PDB file of C-alpha atoms and ligand atoms in Angstrom:
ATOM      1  CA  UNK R   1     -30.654   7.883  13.938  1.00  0.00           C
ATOM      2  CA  UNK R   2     -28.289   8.633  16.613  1.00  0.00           C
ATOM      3  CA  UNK R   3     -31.033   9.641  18.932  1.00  0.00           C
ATOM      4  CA  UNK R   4     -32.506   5.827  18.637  1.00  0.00           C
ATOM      5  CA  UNK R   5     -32.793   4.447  22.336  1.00  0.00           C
ATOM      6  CA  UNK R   6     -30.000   2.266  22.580  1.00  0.00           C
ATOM      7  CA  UNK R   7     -31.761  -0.541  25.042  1.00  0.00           C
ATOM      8  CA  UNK R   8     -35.069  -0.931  22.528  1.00  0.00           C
ATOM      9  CA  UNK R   9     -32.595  -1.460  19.960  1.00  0.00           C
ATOM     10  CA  UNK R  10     -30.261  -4.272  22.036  1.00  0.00           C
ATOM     11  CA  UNK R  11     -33.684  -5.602  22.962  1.00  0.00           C
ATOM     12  CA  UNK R  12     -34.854  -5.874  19.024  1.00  0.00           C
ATOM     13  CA  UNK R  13     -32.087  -7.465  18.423  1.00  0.00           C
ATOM     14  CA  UNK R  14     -31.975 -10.503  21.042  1.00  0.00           C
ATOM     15  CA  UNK R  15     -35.572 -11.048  19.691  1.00  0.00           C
ATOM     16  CA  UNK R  16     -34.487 -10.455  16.438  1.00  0.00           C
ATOM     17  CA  UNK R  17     -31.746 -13.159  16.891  1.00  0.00           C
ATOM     18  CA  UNK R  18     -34.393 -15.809  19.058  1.00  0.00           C
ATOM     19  CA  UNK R  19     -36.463 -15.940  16.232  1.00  0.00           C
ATOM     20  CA  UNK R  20     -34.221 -17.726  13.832  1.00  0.00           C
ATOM     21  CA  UNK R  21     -30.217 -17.733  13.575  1.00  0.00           C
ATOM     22  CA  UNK R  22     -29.988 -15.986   9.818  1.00  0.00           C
ATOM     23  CA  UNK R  23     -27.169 -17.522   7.050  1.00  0.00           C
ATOM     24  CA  UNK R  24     -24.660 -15.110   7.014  1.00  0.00           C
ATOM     25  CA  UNK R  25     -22.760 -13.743   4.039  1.00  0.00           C
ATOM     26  CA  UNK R  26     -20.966 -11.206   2.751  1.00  0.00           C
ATOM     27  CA  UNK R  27     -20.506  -8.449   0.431  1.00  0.00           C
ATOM     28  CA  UNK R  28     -16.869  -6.966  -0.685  1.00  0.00           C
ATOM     29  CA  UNK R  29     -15.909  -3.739  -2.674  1.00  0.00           C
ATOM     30  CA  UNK R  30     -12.704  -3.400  -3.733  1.00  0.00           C
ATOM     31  CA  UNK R  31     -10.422  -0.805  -5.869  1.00  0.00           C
ATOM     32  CA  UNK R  32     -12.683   1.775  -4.474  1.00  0.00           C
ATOM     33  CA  UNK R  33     -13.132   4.934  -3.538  1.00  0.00           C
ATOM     34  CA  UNK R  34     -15.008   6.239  -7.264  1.00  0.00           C
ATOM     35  CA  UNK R  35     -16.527   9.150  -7.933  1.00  0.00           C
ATOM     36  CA  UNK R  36     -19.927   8.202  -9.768  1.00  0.00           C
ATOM     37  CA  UNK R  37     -20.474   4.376  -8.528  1.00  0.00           C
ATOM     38  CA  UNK R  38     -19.308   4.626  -5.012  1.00  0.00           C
ATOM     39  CA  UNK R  39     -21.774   7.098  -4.248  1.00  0.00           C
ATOM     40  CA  UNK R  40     -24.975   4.854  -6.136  1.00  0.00           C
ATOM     41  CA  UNK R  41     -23.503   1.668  -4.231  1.00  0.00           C
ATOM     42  CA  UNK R  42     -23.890   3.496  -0.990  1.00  0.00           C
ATOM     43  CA  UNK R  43     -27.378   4.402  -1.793  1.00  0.00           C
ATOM     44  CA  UNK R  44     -28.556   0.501  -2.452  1.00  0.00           C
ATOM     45  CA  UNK R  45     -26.965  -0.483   0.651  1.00  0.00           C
ATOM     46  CA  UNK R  46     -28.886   2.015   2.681  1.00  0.00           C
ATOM     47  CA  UNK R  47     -32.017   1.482   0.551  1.00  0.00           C
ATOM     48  CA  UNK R  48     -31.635  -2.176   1.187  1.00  0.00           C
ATOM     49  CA  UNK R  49     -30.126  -1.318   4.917  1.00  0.00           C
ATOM     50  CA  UNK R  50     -27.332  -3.520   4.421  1.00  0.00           C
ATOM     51  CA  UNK R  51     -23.641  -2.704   5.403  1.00  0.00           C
ATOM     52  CA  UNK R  52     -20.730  -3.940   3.077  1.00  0.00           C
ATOM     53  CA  UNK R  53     -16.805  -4.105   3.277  1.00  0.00           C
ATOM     54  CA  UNK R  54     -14.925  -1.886   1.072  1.00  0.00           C
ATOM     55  CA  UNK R  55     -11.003  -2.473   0.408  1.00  0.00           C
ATOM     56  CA  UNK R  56      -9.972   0.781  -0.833  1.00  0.00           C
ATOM     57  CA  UNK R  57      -6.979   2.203  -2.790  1.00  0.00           C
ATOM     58  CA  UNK R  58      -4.682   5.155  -1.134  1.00  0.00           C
ATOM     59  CA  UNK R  59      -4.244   6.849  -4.310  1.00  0.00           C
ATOM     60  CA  UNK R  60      -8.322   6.983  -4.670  1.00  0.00           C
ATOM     61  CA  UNK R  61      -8.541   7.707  -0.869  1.00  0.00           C
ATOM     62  CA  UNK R  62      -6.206  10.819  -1.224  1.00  0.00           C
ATOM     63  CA  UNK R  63      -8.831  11.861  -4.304  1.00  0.00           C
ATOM     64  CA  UNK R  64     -12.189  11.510  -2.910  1.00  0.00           C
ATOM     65  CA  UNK R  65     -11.404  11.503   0.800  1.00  0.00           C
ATOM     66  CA  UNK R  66     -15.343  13.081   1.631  1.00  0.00           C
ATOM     67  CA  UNK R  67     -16.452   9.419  -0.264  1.00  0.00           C
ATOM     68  CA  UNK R  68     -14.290   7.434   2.256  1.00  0.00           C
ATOM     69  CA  UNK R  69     -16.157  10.029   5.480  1.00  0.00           C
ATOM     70  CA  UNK R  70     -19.522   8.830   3.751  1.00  0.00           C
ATOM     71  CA  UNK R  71     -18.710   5.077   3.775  1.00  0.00           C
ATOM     72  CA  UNK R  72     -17.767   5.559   7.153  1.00  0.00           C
ATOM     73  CA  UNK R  73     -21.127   7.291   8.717  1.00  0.00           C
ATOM     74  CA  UNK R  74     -23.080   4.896   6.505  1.00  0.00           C
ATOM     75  CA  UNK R  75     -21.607   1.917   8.800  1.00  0.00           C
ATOM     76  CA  UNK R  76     -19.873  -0.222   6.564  1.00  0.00           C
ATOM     77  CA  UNK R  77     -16.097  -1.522   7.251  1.00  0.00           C
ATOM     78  CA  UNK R  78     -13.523   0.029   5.429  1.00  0.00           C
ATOM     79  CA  UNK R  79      -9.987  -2.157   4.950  1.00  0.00           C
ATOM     80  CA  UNK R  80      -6.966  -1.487   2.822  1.00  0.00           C
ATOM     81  CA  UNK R  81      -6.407  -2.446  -0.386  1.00  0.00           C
ATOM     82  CA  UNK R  82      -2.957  -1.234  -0.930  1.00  0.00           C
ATOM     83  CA  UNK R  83      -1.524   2.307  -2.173  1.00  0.00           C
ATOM     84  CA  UNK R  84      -1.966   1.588  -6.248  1.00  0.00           C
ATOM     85  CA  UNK R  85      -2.643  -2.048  -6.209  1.00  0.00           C
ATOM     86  CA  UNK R  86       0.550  -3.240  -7.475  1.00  0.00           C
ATOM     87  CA  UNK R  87       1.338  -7.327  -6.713  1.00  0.00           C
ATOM     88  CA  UNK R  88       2.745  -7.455  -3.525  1.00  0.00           C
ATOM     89  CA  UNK R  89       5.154 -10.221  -4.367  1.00  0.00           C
ATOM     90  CA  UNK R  90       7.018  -8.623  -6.894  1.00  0.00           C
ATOM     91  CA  UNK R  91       7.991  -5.538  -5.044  1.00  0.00           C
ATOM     92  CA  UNK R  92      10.942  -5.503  -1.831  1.00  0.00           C
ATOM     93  CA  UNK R  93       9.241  -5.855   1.455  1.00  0.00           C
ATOM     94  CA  UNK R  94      10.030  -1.969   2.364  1.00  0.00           C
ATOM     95  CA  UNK R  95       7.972  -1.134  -0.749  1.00  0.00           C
ATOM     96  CA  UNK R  96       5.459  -3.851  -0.291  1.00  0.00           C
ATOM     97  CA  UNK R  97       5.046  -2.485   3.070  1.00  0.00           C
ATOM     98  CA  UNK R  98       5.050   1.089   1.979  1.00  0.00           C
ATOM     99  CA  UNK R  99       1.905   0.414  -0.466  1.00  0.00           C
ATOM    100  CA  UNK R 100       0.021  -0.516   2.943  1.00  0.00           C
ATOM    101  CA  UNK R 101       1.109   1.342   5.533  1.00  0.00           C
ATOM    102  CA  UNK R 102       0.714   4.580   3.292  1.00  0.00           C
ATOM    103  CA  UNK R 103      -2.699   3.734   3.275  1.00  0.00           C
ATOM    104  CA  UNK R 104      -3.713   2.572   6.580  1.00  0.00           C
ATOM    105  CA  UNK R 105      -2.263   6.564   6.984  1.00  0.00           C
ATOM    106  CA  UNK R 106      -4.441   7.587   4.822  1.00  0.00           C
ATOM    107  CA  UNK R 107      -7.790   6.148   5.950  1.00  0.00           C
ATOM    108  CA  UNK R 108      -6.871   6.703   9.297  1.00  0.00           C
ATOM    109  CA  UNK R 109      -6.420  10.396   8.586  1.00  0.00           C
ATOM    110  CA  UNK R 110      -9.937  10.875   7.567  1.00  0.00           C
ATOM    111  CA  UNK R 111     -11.888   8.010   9.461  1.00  0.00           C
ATOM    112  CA  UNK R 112     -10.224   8.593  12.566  1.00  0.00           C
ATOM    113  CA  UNK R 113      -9.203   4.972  12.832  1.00  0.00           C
ATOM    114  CA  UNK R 114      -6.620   2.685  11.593  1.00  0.00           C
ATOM    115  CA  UNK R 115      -8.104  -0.261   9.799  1.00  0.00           C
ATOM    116  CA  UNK R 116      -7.044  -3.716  10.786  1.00  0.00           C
ATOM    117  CA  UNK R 117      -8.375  -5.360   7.292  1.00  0.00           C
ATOM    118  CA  UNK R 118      -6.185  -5.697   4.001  1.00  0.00           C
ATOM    119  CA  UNK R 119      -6.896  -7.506   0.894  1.00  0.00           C
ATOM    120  CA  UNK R 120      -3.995  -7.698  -1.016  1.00  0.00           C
ATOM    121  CA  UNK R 121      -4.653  -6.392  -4.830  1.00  0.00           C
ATOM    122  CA  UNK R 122      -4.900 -10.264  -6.898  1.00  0.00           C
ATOM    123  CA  UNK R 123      -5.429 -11.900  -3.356  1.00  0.00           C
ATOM    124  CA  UNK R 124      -1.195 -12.368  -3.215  1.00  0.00           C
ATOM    125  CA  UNK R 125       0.354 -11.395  -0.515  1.00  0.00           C
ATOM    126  CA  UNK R 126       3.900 -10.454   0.238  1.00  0.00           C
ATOM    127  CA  UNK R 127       5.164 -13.159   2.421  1.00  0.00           C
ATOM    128  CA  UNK R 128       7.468 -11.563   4.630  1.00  0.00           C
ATOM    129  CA  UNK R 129       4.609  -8.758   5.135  1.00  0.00           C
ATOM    130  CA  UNK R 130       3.206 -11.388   8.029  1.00  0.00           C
ATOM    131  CA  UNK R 131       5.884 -10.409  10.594  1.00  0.00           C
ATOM    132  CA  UNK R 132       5.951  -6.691   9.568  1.00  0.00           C
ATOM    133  CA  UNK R 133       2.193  -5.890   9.487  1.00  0.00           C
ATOM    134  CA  UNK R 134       0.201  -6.856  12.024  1.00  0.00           C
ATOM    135  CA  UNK R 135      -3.285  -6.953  10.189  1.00  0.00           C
ATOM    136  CA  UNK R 136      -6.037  -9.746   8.866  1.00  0.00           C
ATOM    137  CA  UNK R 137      -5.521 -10.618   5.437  1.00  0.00           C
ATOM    138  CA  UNK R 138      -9.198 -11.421   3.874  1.00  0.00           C
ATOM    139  CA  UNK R 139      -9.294 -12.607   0.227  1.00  0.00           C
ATOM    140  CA  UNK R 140     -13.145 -14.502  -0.622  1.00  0.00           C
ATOM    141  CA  UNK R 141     -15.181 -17.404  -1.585  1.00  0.00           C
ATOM    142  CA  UNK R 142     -17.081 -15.869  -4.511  1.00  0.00           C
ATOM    143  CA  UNK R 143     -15.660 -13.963  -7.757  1.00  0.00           C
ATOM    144  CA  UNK R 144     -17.908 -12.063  -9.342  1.00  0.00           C
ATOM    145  CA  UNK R 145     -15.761 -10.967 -12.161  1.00  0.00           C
ATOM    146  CA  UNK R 146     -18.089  -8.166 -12.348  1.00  0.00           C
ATOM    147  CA  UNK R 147     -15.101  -5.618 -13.183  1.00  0.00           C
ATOM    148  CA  UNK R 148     -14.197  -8.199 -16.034  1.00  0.00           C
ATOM    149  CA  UNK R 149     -18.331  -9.407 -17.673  1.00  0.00           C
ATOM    150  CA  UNK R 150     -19.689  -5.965 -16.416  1.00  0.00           C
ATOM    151  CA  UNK R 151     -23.032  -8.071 -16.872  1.00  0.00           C
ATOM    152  CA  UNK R 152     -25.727  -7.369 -14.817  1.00  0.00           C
ATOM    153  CA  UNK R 153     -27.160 -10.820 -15.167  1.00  0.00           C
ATOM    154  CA  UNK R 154     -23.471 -12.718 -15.518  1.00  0.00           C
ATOM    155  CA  UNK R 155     -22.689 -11.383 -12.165  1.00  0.00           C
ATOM    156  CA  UNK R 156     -25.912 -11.935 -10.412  1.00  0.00           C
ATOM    157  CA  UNK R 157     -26.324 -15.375 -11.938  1.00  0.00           C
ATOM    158  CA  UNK R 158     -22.266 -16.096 -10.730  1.00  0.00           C
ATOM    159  CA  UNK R 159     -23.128 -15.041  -6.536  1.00  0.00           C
ATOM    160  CA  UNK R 160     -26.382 -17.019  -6.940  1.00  0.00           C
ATOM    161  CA  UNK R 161     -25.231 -20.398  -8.098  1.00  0.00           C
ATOM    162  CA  UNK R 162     -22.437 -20.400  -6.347  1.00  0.00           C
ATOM    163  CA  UNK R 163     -22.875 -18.761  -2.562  1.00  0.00           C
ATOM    164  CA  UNK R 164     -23.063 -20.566   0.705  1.00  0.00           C
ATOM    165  CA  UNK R 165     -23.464 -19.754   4.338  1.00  0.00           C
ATOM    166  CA  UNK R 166     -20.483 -17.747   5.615  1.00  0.00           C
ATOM    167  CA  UNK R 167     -19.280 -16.883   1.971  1.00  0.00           C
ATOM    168  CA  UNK R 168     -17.489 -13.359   1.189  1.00  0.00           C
ATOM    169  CA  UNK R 169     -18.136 -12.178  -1.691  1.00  0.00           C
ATOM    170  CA  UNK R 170     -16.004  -9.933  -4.451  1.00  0.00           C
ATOM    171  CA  UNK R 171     -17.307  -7.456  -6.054  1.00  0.00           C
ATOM    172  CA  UNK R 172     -15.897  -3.627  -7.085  1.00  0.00           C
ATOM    173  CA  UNK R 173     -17.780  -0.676  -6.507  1.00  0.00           C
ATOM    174  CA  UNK R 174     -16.256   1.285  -9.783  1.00  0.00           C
ATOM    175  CA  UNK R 175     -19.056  -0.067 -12.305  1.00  0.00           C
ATOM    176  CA  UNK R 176     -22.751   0.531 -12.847  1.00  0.00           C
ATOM    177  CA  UNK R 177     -23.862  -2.886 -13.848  1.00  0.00           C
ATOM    178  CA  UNK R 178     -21.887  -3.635 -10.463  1.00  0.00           C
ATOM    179  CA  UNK R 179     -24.422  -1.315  -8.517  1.00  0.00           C
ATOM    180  CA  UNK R 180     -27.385  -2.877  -9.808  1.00  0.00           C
ATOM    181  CA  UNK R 181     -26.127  -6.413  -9.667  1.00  0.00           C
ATOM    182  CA  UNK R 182     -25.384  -5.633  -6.090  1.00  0.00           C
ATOM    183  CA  UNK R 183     -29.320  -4.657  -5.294  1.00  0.00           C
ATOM    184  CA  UNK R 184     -30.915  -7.803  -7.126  1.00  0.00           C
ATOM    185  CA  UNK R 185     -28.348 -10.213  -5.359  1.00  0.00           C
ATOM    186  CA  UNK R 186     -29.322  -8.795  -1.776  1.00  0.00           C
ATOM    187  CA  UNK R 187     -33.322  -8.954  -2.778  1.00  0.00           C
ATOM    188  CA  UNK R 188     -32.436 -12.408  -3.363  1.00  0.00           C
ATOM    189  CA  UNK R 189     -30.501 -13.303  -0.743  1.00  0.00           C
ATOM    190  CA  UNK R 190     -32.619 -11.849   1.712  1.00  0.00           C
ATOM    191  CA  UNK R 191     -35.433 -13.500   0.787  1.00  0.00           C
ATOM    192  CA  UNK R 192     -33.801 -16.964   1.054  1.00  0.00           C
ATOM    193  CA  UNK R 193     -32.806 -16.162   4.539  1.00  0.00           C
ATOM    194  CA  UNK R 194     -29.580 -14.445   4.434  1.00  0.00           C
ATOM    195  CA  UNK R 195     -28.417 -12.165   6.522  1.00  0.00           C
ATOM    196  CA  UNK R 196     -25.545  -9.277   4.672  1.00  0.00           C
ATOM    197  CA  UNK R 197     -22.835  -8.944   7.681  1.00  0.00           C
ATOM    198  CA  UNK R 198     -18.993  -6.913   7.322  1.00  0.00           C
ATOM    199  CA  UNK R 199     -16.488  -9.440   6.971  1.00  0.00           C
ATOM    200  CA  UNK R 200     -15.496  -8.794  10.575  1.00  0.00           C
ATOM    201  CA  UNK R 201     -18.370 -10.758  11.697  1.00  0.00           C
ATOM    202  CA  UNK R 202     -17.543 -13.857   9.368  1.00  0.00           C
ATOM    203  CA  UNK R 203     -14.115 -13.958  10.263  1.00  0.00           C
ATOM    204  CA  UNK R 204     -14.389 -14.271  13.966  1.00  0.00           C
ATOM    205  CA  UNK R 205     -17.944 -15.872  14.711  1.00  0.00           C
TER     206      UNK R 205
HETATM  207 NI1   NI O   1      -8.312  -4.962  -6.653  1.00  0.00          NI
END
């Protein structure tokens, strides 16, 4: 893959782009790294060719640190999702910041790269972190509750009803019915003319 000729790819692309300006959307996966469904959600994604964001926790990261390398060479973005998701509100701002900077350490020690993402476990967000942390908070436009139904159909049905152009999604990568809801809701989206993007790409386009 990394042997591709770069200029027939740019070149795919810009024609790629001409021939219609794709709805973009997309995916999130958060409370990750886990063993068994981590893995299978990586597999859809490439199957489907897709890349996804994944918000993962430090004390998972520190477990399965060669599951954090593979979500890396797959392509997808990787963002923090604090140390043990405790609410970031309820804790003193050296601990609240502790909880993230322990695991922008983390990531960075295996991806090579410090991560300028963070989703703050429960979307809340310690208000003095602003002026201590200099990353982009992204919470999302779609629930899936997928960790709560763990219903293949609930959760599909939910991103389906529901999604718009420039919508991030929620989901967690730590459940099987996740994994397959994941597949049928990119099928679907795909083929009503959306295009899966990291949230990088709908933050600042
Ligand atoms: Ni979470």
């Amino acid at each position: 893959r990394i042997s591709l000729n770069q200029g027939v790819l740019t070149t795919a692309r810009i024609q790629e782009n001409a021939q219609e300006e794709k709805k973009k959307v997309a995916l999130t996966f958060d409370d990750g790294p886990h063993p068994q469904f981590t893995p299978e959600m990586l597999e859809v994604l490439q199957e489907c060719d897709v890349p996804a964001t994944f918000f993962l926790l430090g004390e998972e990261v520190e477990k399965y640190p060669e599951i954090v390398k593979q979500i890396q060479e797959d392509g997808h973005l990787i963002g923090n999702h604090s140390y043990k998701h405790e609410q970031l509100s309820k804790l003193t701002m050296e601990q609240a910041c502790a909880q993230v900077n322990r695991t922008n350490k983390l990531i960075c020690d295996i991806t090579g790269t410090y991560t300028s993402y963070v989703r703050p476990p429960f979307g809340d967000w310690h208000e003095k972190l602003d002026c201590q942390i200099n990353m982009v908070e992204v919470l999302w436009d779609v629930d899936t509750l997928d960790w709560s139904s763990q219903n293949h159909a609930g959760i599909v049905n939910k991103v389906l009803k529901n999604v718009k152009e420039n919508d991030i999604i929620l989901m967690h990568d730590g459940y099987e019915t996740s994994v397959t809801a994941a597949k049928e809701i990119i099928e679907t989206l795909q083929k009503q003319g959306y295009e899966f993007v990291t949230v990088d790409e709908i933050l600042f386009d």
